[in-house]
Each structure stands twice: as structure tokens, then as C-alpha cells.
Amino acid sequence: MRNISGCNKLNSDRQNKTQSMAETPAEPQIDCELQPPSNTLSEPQLQSQLHPLSVPQPLPQPDTLPEPQPQSEEEVKPWVWTCHCILLLFLLASSFCASILGLAYYSQQDLPPESTPPASLPCTSPACQRATARLSVSVDPFSQPCDYFLFPCGSEGASLSTRGRQRGKGIPVHPQGHKSRAAQAEKERERGKKERETGTDIKEKAPADRMPDRQTALLLTMREILEAEDCSSPGNSAKQKACMFYRSCMDTGPTETAGPEPFLRLVHKLGGWAVSGRWNQTDFNSTLSLLMRDYGTFPFFSVYVGKDPNDTQGDKRYIQIDQPDFQIPTEWSSKTQKSKANAQILRLFLASYQRLLALLGSPSSSTSLHVGLFISLSSELAVAASPLLHRLQQGILYQRITIKELQTLAPAIDWLGCLQTTFHPHPVSQSDLVLLHNLPYIVHMSRIIGKWLNRHELSGSGPLHTFMVLSLLHTVIPALDSRFTQTERNFSLALGTTEEDVPRWRQCVLQTEKGFDTVLTHLLRETTAYTEAEELIQNVYSSIKSKLPDLRWRDEESRMSVLNKIRYLTPRLSIKNNIFSEAELNQMYSKVTIDEHKYFSNYIQSLSLQHQRPSKLFSQTEGDDIWSITPFLSGNELVFPMGMFVQPLFHPTYPRAINFGVLGSLMAKDILHLLLPNIHSQSVSPRSIAECVWSQYLSMTEGPGREGAFSLSPAQQQEMWVQYSALQYALQAYNQSLKKYPGDSSLSGLSHTHLFLTSFTQINCDSDPYHEFMPFEPSFLVTVICGYSDLCPTTLSCPNKLQQHLLGTC
């Protein structure tokens, strides 16, 4: 207890005070300094001093009351000061108590230690400004807890078609979700129609509140690199040549003006063809070798380089030979074990190729003959083609055979000559092993070619040469004017094939990579934030390692098998061994000449460039492709490609909450898919967790009591566990990062966890083969995660729903 010593004098008898004031005219000094209480005070006296306003003092009882006299100013002032001092003390005491109570209350709330402290600074980098703009139009799960997870996932028509009831095989989707998806699909159709009608390039992007899928994000990053200011001027560096190639592709004006002339000049260079009446009777195998080496065209069979999946001990890469992609669609008959094209398709194909020949200026009197021969030869070849599943069941994939043995079985093709020409200067000999994927077709194809070569009545028509030239036309149509591409599109539509409209910029980025892949890899490497990427990788992987032992395993063998696999892997960012320096790249492309106004010639060069570095084809490892966007295993290493760490999924200036919420959760999902493909058979946790999550979803959307209305397949249970666990592990990884490096920047004033979870909901429907097994939008998992009172700013409760759907922690 404390006392106010200076104020005690004011509580003495009024008569003494009056006399004192008369004797001492000076104004009394009011001493309000806090002093320890006197030990001689009784309890009533102590109460009266501490609470003079609430405990009234008894007035003295004189024999006769004096006449009332007006109080002087000196008498009033001490009482005013007394009130002020007492009121001030009362307010201070109240504030102190309120503070104590407030701290006690909040200490009982399990708020996350990572909630944004007042000192968190907003991120203002250009990347963060774009992220802030996306946040401003996104659906915040904490402000719209009832329906934030019902909005369509992404803008791609293919994605939309795989969402909803048909994806879950009878599992319901909220009606509002169907309405939103239908509206979005209609919007996409209108966008594609406008792009076709105007001929302009409408920048492809996800809805404003969604991020693009990972493949599109990487393509957009490469587009940004190729359209950067330092790429805009002509020059002789490899980088400038790549940028000039891209610009020549984007500028369709010269291509439209040139018409068919560039292709006709190319045909003349190859010796002409019988369709025009001018053909030099060129050698069959010489022309075939030339098409394979310089123009990436494989009319009768396809050739590529890859590993043998049956060779688990080594990384050797083999030349592989397969049936070609036929231009005429065929149907497989399981009864006859043969392929054939029906009459209706043949009529459509005939009309389409007559149109193409007319665009090339061929006389109408000869087009029917040559297209007819082309269809006849294609039909004979396609008879022996078979679908991949049939070949897999028959065990005829990856058949090893030497080139010498292949020459004996299929003598019409000069195999050694063609392969040596295609892969020069890489050495190829007769004793080399190649892998065949359809030996019956290869033998049949050789027999058909031999028959047509010996048809003397058709020697002047050159059907085999015409077949090869029309195959070349199919290869180069993307570099010709729009009439050719529209003819191909019309044929697809007539077949009932609804092809997605690919924006021009996307086509041009992909085509630039084909010829300048090493340049784009170098440029992507320059933009990769290695330190931040490695930190994200290590944190996410450590989180997974720490949480997997907590699963309920079916037996000890399963537990040790999984944990040992996880324990002995080393995660790392991909650093390709064949990254060239800028000087080496300039030397490599020194002989390449790019003309911004001649896209066709640039396109032809890019086809040739793909086969000018065969050593790369035979040394390339799995996942070494620039377009890799998921981690892969390489020995005892878990490798994460550079293409994963691009905007808007990741940026070094982002708050870590965004990087972990978006890419961190995607990485965790990738790791679980890659390392635990059979977790459902090893642990009972996926089933129990999935059923818990599913019950909460049904309770939220269908109402209480509907939790067991629909059952999940094992594949759906496993995927739901993967998605839910990935979000958990990423959030734990983020919290561990905050403990190691306290503090994080913020966006829009959101707390760290709020920003993490809101960023997670912005992820587009990721185009992976497992997504079809998710019966609802993964963003709903935020509601489930927030069942933990210590993980979210608030619990996501829906005012117009009964709260029984919060069934507890899954």
C-alpha cells in the first residue's frame, strides 16, 4: 500500500485550517509524492486515505453549528487538487490492472509465435508489388470462410474439365462451384475466340487471384527474359541471337507476306518433287538421311536418345527407334490386332491435303493423284502400328538389337548410314545396340517401302519422295502463314478434336528453346536465387524427415524402409554440369545467322541446331531438361530443377511466408509423391486422416450428418493425405525458419501465418497426374489446418453453418 503524505494535511479539522490560513497568508504547498504508509494508521484511517471519495469522513459534532460562511478561493483550491490527485491515481491503477488482465488473457490464447510483430516491414520490391496486387483481388479465407474454397481452380479449360463431380467419380461439388467453373470456362472460350478473330496475342495468365501453373510460370519467366530491354538490340552474342529468333517468331507480318515461297524454295533445294512436275529422281536413303539430320523429320520411323528403364545399374543412353506419329488418325482393332483408318476420316484427310497443295500452288489436275498415293501408302504403313498399351502387354518395348541385326531384318533402310548422318560426329557402328519399340512394325515398314520402290509404273510419280516432302511440310507448318495452320486446325475440328488455342508467345518460347536450349539454360541460371532456394529445400525436407516417424505404420519393416530412404537422401538444387560460360556460348553459336524478318529460315536453322550437339543427347541425365519442374532422384540425391524457382511461385524478395506457402507446399507434395508412392499400403495414417478431412468437408458443404455419405477410394485417400500433409509440413518448415531467422517482411499488413495460408489458396490447379483424385479444391485444407487453435490468426468458422463441422484435429 502507498499513501499521499502531502494530501493528509487537507483532511484535518476545518476550523484548524481556517485559522492556519489566517495566520499564514501564503498558498499551501500540495505535496502529492507517493510515500510509504504510516505504521500507526488504523484500518479505517487507511481506507479513508486511499478512498476519500468513497468512504465519507464523519463531521465533528460541535455544541452549536457556526453560521454558514462563503468559502474563499483559497479554501476551494486545495479540495480541487485533492480530487485531481485521487482521480489520477485511480486511472493509473485501473490502466495497470487492465494491462495485467490483457496480458493474462492473451497468454492463454495459443497464438502462433510467428504472428507478424509491429516491427515487420512491408516488402516493396517490384515482385512484391505484383504479389500485393494479386492479394488485393484474391479471396481471403479468413474473411470468406464459408465459400473461399468453392471458386474455380485456374483458367485452363483442361483444368476446368477435370474438376468437379466427374473427377471424384460421384463425389459432390457445391453448386456454387459448378456455376463459377461454367462462367470461367465461358470466359476462356471468349478469350480464345477473340485471339483467333483479331490475330492479336492476348497474354496468357491465370485469373487475377490465382497463380499460373508451374509449367506456365516457367514459360512466362523465359518470355520475360527474351523480352527484356537488354535483349532488344541486335547483336552477335548467343543471347542476342536467341532474342532475335524469338522476335522473328512473334512478328507474323513478314511470315504472312512471304506465303508458301520459303517452303517451295526448300523443296527445290531437296531436288523438287513430282507434284510440281519437276523432280530430280533423288536417292531414297540420301533424302531420308538429310530430312532426319537437318530438318528433324522422320517420315517412316522416329528416332531419339534415352535410357533403358530395364538397365537399373547404369546411366547409359541408347539410340531408340519407334513407329512414327502418323498424320492420318487410325483406330486399333483388338480383334484383328491391326490399325486402320475409317472411310470418313480418309475423306476428311483427302480434302485437307488437297487444300494444302492448293495453297502451295500445285495444279488441281495432279493433286488428287498424289494425295491419293500418299493416303494409300500411309494406310499400308499404319496397319502394323499398335498402341503403347498393346506393345507393353506383348513385351516388345525396349528390345535390344545391334544395327547389323536390324539391317538384316529391315533391309530397305540404310540404318547405319542414316544413324551416322543424324548423330554426326558421335560415332555409330554396326555393333552398337539400339532399342526397338515395335519390331513387327519396323519389319513391315521395310517390306512396304521395298514394294513401293519396285513399282516401276509409279517411278515417275515418286510416291515415296512425295510422302517424305509432305512429312516435311507437316514439320514446318508452324513457320508458314496462318492459312496453313488454319487448315490443320479445321481438320482437327472436323475429327471432333478440340485443341486448346496456344498463345503465340508460348509457341515462340518453346521453339526458341529447341534451337537455343543451352542459351536459355544459362539465362535461367543467372536469375536463380541459389541461397534462398537452398534454404527452402533444406527446411521443407527437414520438416518431412521430422514428421514421418509420427505416422502409424502397419509394421516395423515398412517404417524402417521409408525412414531409411528418407534419411540417406541428400536434397540439393540442380546445378547442371554442362552449363557453358557466356564466351563458350558465343563461340558455339558463332556460325548461326538470324534474320529478324525471315522466320522460316530461322526456324529451319533451329531444327538443325537440335542435332548439332549429339554429345549432349548421349550424356544428358534425367531431369536435365530446362522444362523440368518437379524434383527427381539421381543416385542418393534428391535434385530440384532450377525451373521450379520462378515467379510468381518464388522470389528472393518475397516474404518467406509466400515462398513457403506456395512453392514450399508444392515441393512437399512432390517429395511425398516421389518417395512414398505406396504409403497407403505401409501406413494406416493416410486412410484415417483422409476420412477425417473428408468428413469435415462434407459437414461444411452438405451439413452435419452427411459425413459418411460418400466413401473414398484408396487412391483418393492417399492423395488427400499427401495434400494435407504437404501443407502441414510446409507450415512447420516456415515456423522453423522463423525460429532460426526471426522476423519476416509482410504484405498488406497480414500476419505471417495469415499470409502463408492465403498464398497457399492462390495456387492454381497444378497439372500433375494425381490431381484428379482430389474430390475438392485443395484450398479447403486451410479450414482443416485452422482446427489447430495455435496455427491460425483465427478459427475459420462459418456463421451460417452449424459448428459441428469442426470435428477436431485431423
PDB file of C-alpha atoms in Angstrom, residues 223-352:
ATOM      1  CA  ARG A 223       9.254 -14.937 -72.030  1.00  0.00           C
ATOM      2  CA  GLU A 224      10.222 -12.131 -69.663  1.00  0.00           C
ATOM      3  CA  ILE A 225      13.917 -12.901 -70.240  1.00  0.00           C
ATOM      4  CA  LEU A 226      13.511 -12.917 -74.030  1.00  0.00           C
ATOM      5  CA  GLU A 227      11.526  -9.650 -73.987  1.00  0.00           C
ATOM      6  CA  ALA A 228      13.843  -7.807 -71.571  1.00  0.00           C
ATOM      7  CA  GLU A 229      15.358  -4.475 -72.611  1.00  0.00           C
ATOM      8  CA  ASP A 230      18.907  -5.837 -72.731  1.00  0.00           C
ATOM      9  CA  CYS A 231      17.649  -8.328 -75.316  1.00  0.00           C
ATOM     10  CA  SER A 232      16.024  -5.785 -77.602  1.00  0.00           C
ATOM     11  CA  SER A 233      19.025  -4.730 -79.683  1.00  0.00           C
ATOM     12  CA  PRO A 234      20.520  -6.835 -82.499  1.00  0.00           C
ATOM     13  CA  GLY A 235      23.958  -8.300 -81.917  1.00  0.00           C
ATOM     14  CA  ASN A 236      26.261 -11.261 -82.393  1.00  0.00           C
ATOM     15  CA  SER A 237      26.163 -12.736 -78.894  1.00  0.00           C
ATOM     16  CA  ALA A 238      24.363 -16.033 -78.375  1.00  0.00           C
ATOM     17  CA  LYS A 239      21.877 -14.313 -76.073  1.00  0.00           C
ATOM     18  CA  GLN A 240      21.043 -11.656 -78.648  1.00  0.00           C
ATOM     19  CA  LYS A 241      20.614 -14.280 -81.351  1.00  0.00           C
ATOM     20  CA  ALA A 242      18.161 -16.189 -79.172  1.00  0.00           C
ATOM     21  CA  CYS A 243      16.211 -12.990 -78.545  1.00  0.00           C
ATOM     22  CA  MET A 244      16.219 -12.123 -82.247  1.00  0.00           C
ATOM     23  CA  PHE A 245      14.884 -15.584 -83.047  1.00  0.00           C
ATOM     24  CA  TYR A 246      12.070 -15.070 -80.565  1.00  0.00           C
ATOM     25  CA  ARG A 247      11.190 -11.653 -82.021  1.00  0.00           C
ATOM     26  CA  SER A 248      11.140 -13.041 -85.567  1.00  0.00           C
ATOM     27  CA  CYS A 249       8.672 -15.663 -84.382  1.00  0.00           C
ATOM     28  CA  MET A 250       6.463 -13.085 -82.681  1.00  0.00           C
ATOM     29  CA  ASP A 251       6.415 -10.784 -85.717  1.00  0.00           C
ATOM     30  CA  THR A 252       3.967 -12.590 -88.002  1.00  0.00           C
ATOM     31  CA  GLY A 253       3.811  -9.813 -90.598  1.00  0.00           C
ATOM     32  CA  PRO A 254       6.762 -10.946 -92.772  1.00  0.00           C
ATOM     33  CA  THR A 255       5.599 -14.575 -92.497  1.00  0.00           C
ATOM     34  CA  GLU A 256       2.122 -13.708 -93.775  1.00  0.00           C
ATOM     35  CA  THR A 257       3.630 -11.698 -96.639  1.00  0.00           C
ATOM     36  CA  ALA A 258       6.025 -14.481 -97.694  1.00  0.00           C
ATOM     37  CA  GLY A 259       3.263 -17.063 -98.165  1.00  0.00           C
ATOM     38  CA  PRO A 260       4.370 -20.518 -99.426  1.00  0.00           C
ATOM     39  CA  GLU A 261       7.534 -19.333-101.198  1.00  0.00           C
ATOM     40  CA  PRO A 262      10.011 -20.258 -98.425  1.00  0.00           C
ATOM     41  CA  PHE A 263       8.802 -23.867 -98.407  1.00  0.00           C
ATOM     42  CA  LEU A 264       8.834 -24.137-102.194  1.00  0.00           C
ATOM     43  CA  ARG A 265      12.464 -22.960-102.233  1.00  0.00           C
ATOM     44  CA  LEU A 266      13.284 -25.642 -99.677  1.00  0.00           C
ATOM     45  CA  VAL A 267      11.609 -28.327-101.822  1.00  0.00           C
ATOM     46  CA  HIS A 268      13.658 -27.165-104.812  1.00  0.00           C
ATOM     47  CA  LYS A 269      16.817 -27.492-102.694  1.00  0.00           C
ATOM     48  CA  LEU A 270      15.855 -31.111-101.981  1.00  0.00           C
ATOM     49  CA  GLY A 271      15.584 -31.887-105.701  1.00  0.00           C
ATOM     50  CA  GLY A 272      11.979 -30.838-106.335  1.00  0.00           C
ATOM     51  CA  TRP A 273       9.022 -33.205-106.283  1.00  0.00           C
ATOM     52  CA  ALA A 274       6.668 -34.867-108.695  1.00  0.00           C
ATOM     53  CA  VAL A 275       3.686 -32.776-107.564  1.00  0.00           C
ATOM     54  CA  SER A 276       5.113 -29.732-109.357  1.00  0.00           C
ATOM     55  CA  GLY A 277       6.283 -31.818-112.318  1.00  0.00           C
ATOM     56  CA  ARG A 278       9.945 -31.115-111.536  1.00  0.00           C
ATOM     57  CA  TRP A 279      11.777 -33.857-109.654  1.00  0.00           C
ATOM     58  CA  ASN A 280      15.430 -34.911-109.982  1.00  0.00           C
ATOM     59  CA  GLN A 281      14.828 -38.575-109.037  1.00  0.00           C
ATOM     60  CA  THR A 282      16.887 -38.227-105.850  1.00  0.00           C
ATOM     61  CA  ASP A 283      18.061 -41.285-103.934  1.00  0.00           C
ATOM     62  CA  PHE A 284      15.585 -42.506-101.304  1.00  0.00           C
ATOM     63  CA  ASN A 285      18.020 -43.156 -98.410  1.00  0.00           C
ATOM     64  CA  SER A 286      20.025 -39.975 -99.108  1.00  0.00           C
ATOM     65  CA  THR A 287      16.886 -37.830 -98.880  1.00  0.00           C
ATOM     66  CA  LEU A 288      15.745 -39.690 -95.761  1.00  0.00           C
ATOM     67  CA  SER A 289      19.115 -39.097 -94.035  1.00  0.00           C
ATOM     68  CA  LEU A 290      19.002 -35.399 -94.939  1.00  0.00           C
ATOM     69  CA  LEU A 291      15.494 -34.959 -93.546  1.00  0.00           C
ATOM     70  CA  MET A 292      16.473 -36.664 -90.303  1.00  0.00           C
ATOM     71  CA  ARG A 293      19.689 -34.669 -89.786  1.00  0.00           C
ATOM     72  CA  ASP A 294      18.806 -31.151 -90.917  1.00  0.00           C
ATOM     73  CA  TYR A 295      15.046 -30.899 -90.599  1.00  0.00           C
ATOM     74  CA  GLY A 296      14.053 -33.088 -87.654  1.00  0.00           C
ATOM     75  CA  THR A 297      11.650 -35.022 -89.884  1.00  0.00           C
ATOM     76  CA  PHE A 298      11.174 -38.799 -89.529  1.00  0.00           C
ATOM     77  CA  PRO A 299       8.596 -39.939 -92.108  1.00  0.00           C
ATOM     78  CA  PHE A 300       8.717 -43.716 -91.609  1.00  0.00           C
ATOM     79  CA  PHE A 301      10.007 -44.187 -88.060  1.00  0.00           C
ATOM     80  CA  SER A 302      11.017 -41.977 -85.151  1.00  0.00           C
ATOM     81  CA  VAL A 303      14.488 -41.815 -83.623  1.00  0.00           C
ATOM     82  CA  TYR A 304      15.546 -40.401 -80.268  1.00  0.00           C
ATOM     83  CA  VAL A 305      18.069 -40.997 -77.478  1.00  0.00           C
ATOM     84  CA  GLY A 306      17.202 -42.191 -73.972  1.00  0.00           C
ATOM     85  CA  LYS A 307      17.874 -44.604 -71.128  1.00  0.00           C
ATOM     86  CA  ASP A 308      16.777 -48.211 -70.914  1.00  0.00           C
ATOM     87  CA  PRO A 309      14.465 -48.439 -67.860  1.00  0.00           C
ATOM     88  CA  ASN A 310      15.440 -52.088 -67.518  1.00  0.00           C
ATOM     89  CA  ASP A 311      19.070 -51.054 -67.017  1.00  0.00           C
ATOM     90  CA  THR A 312      18.987 -50.068 -63.358  1.00  0.00           C
ATOM     91  CA  GLN A 313      22.754 -50.235 -62.832  1.00  0.00           C
ATOM     92  CA  GLY A 314      23.928 -47.602 -65.278  1.00  0.00           C
ATOM     93  CA  ASP A 315      23.094 -44.292 -66.912  1.00  0.00           C
ATOM     94  CA  LYS A 316      23.953 -45.279 -70.475  1.00  0.00           C
ATOM     95  CA  ARG A 317      21.767 -43.737 -73.151  1.00  0.00           C
ATOM     96  CA  TYR A 318      20.792 -45.588 -76.310  1.00  0.00           C
ATOM     97  CA  ILE A 319      19.525 -44.751 -79.770  1.00  0.00           C
ATOM     98  CA  GLN A 320      15.853 -45.754 -79.726  1.00  0.00           C
ATOM     99  CA  ILE A 321      13.653 -46.441 -82.744  1.00  0.00           C
ATOM    100  CA  ASP A 322       9.848 -46.385 -82.673  1.00  0.00           C
ATOM    101  CA  GLN A 323       6.881 -46.200 -85.039  1.00  0.00           C
ATOM    102  CA  PRO A 324       6.187 -42.644 -86.299  1.00  0.00           C
ATOM    103  CA  ASP A 325       3.342 -40.301 -85.474  1.00  0.00           C
ATOM    104  CA  PHE A 326       1.098 -40.865 -88.481  1.00  0.00           C
ATOM    105  CA  GLN A 327      -0.684 -37.873 -89.919  1.00  0.00           C
ATOM    106  CA  ILE A 328      -3.773 -39.989 -90.623  1.00  0.00           C
ATOM    107  CA  PRO A 329      -5.571 -40.925 -87.383  1.00  0.00           C
ATOM    108  CA  THR A 330      -6.065 -44.693 -87.120  1.00  0.00           C
ATOM    109  CA  GLU A 331      -8.185 -46.977 -84.969  1.00  0.00           C
ATOM    110  CA  TRP A 332      -6.846 -50.098 -83.283  1.00  0.00           C
ATOM    111  CA  SER A 333      -8.841 -53.311 -83.568  1.00  0.00           C
ATOM    112  CA  SER A 334      -8.212 -55.667 -80.672  1.00  0.00           C
ATOM    113  CA  LYS A 335      -9.937 -58.399 -82.676  1.00  0.00           C
ATOM    114  CA  THR A 336      -7.725 -58.229 -85.765  1.00  0.00           C
ATOM    115  CA  GLN A 337      -4.721 -56.819 -83.876  1.00  0.00           C
ATOM    116  CA  LYS A 338      -4.327 -54.204 -86.617  1.00  0.00           C
ATOM    117  CA  SER A 339      -4.805 -50.471 -87.110  1.00  0.00           C
ATOM    118  CA  LYS A 340      -6.855 -48.861 -89.859  1.00  0.00           C
ATOM    119  CA  ALA A 341      -8.464 -45.528 -90.754  1.00  0.00           C
ATOM    120  CA  ASN A 342     -12.184 -45.435 -91.414  1.00  0.00           C
ATOM    121  CA  ALA A 343     -13.609 -44.065 -94.647  1.00  0.00           C
ATOM    122  CA  GLN A 344     -14.950 -40.848 -93.123  1.00  0.00           C
ATOM    123  CA  ILE A 345     -11.529 -39.912 -91.749  1.00  0.00           C
ATOM    124  CA  LEU A 346      -9.895 -40.648 -95.089  1.00  0.00           C
ATOM    125  CA  ARG A 347     -12.330 -38.339 -96.894  1.00  0.00           C
ATOM    126  CA  LEU A 348     -11.592 -35.526 -94.420  1.00  0.00           C
ATOM    127  CA  PHE A 349      -7.862 -36.126 -94.769  1.00  0.00           C
ATOM    128  CA  LEU A 350      -8.073 -36.043 -98.564  1.00  0.00           C
ATOM    129  CA  ALA A 351      -9.886 -32.697 -98.513  1.00  0.00           C
ATOM    130  CA  SER A 352      -7.398 -31.243 -96.043  1.00  0.00           C
TER     131      SER A 352
END
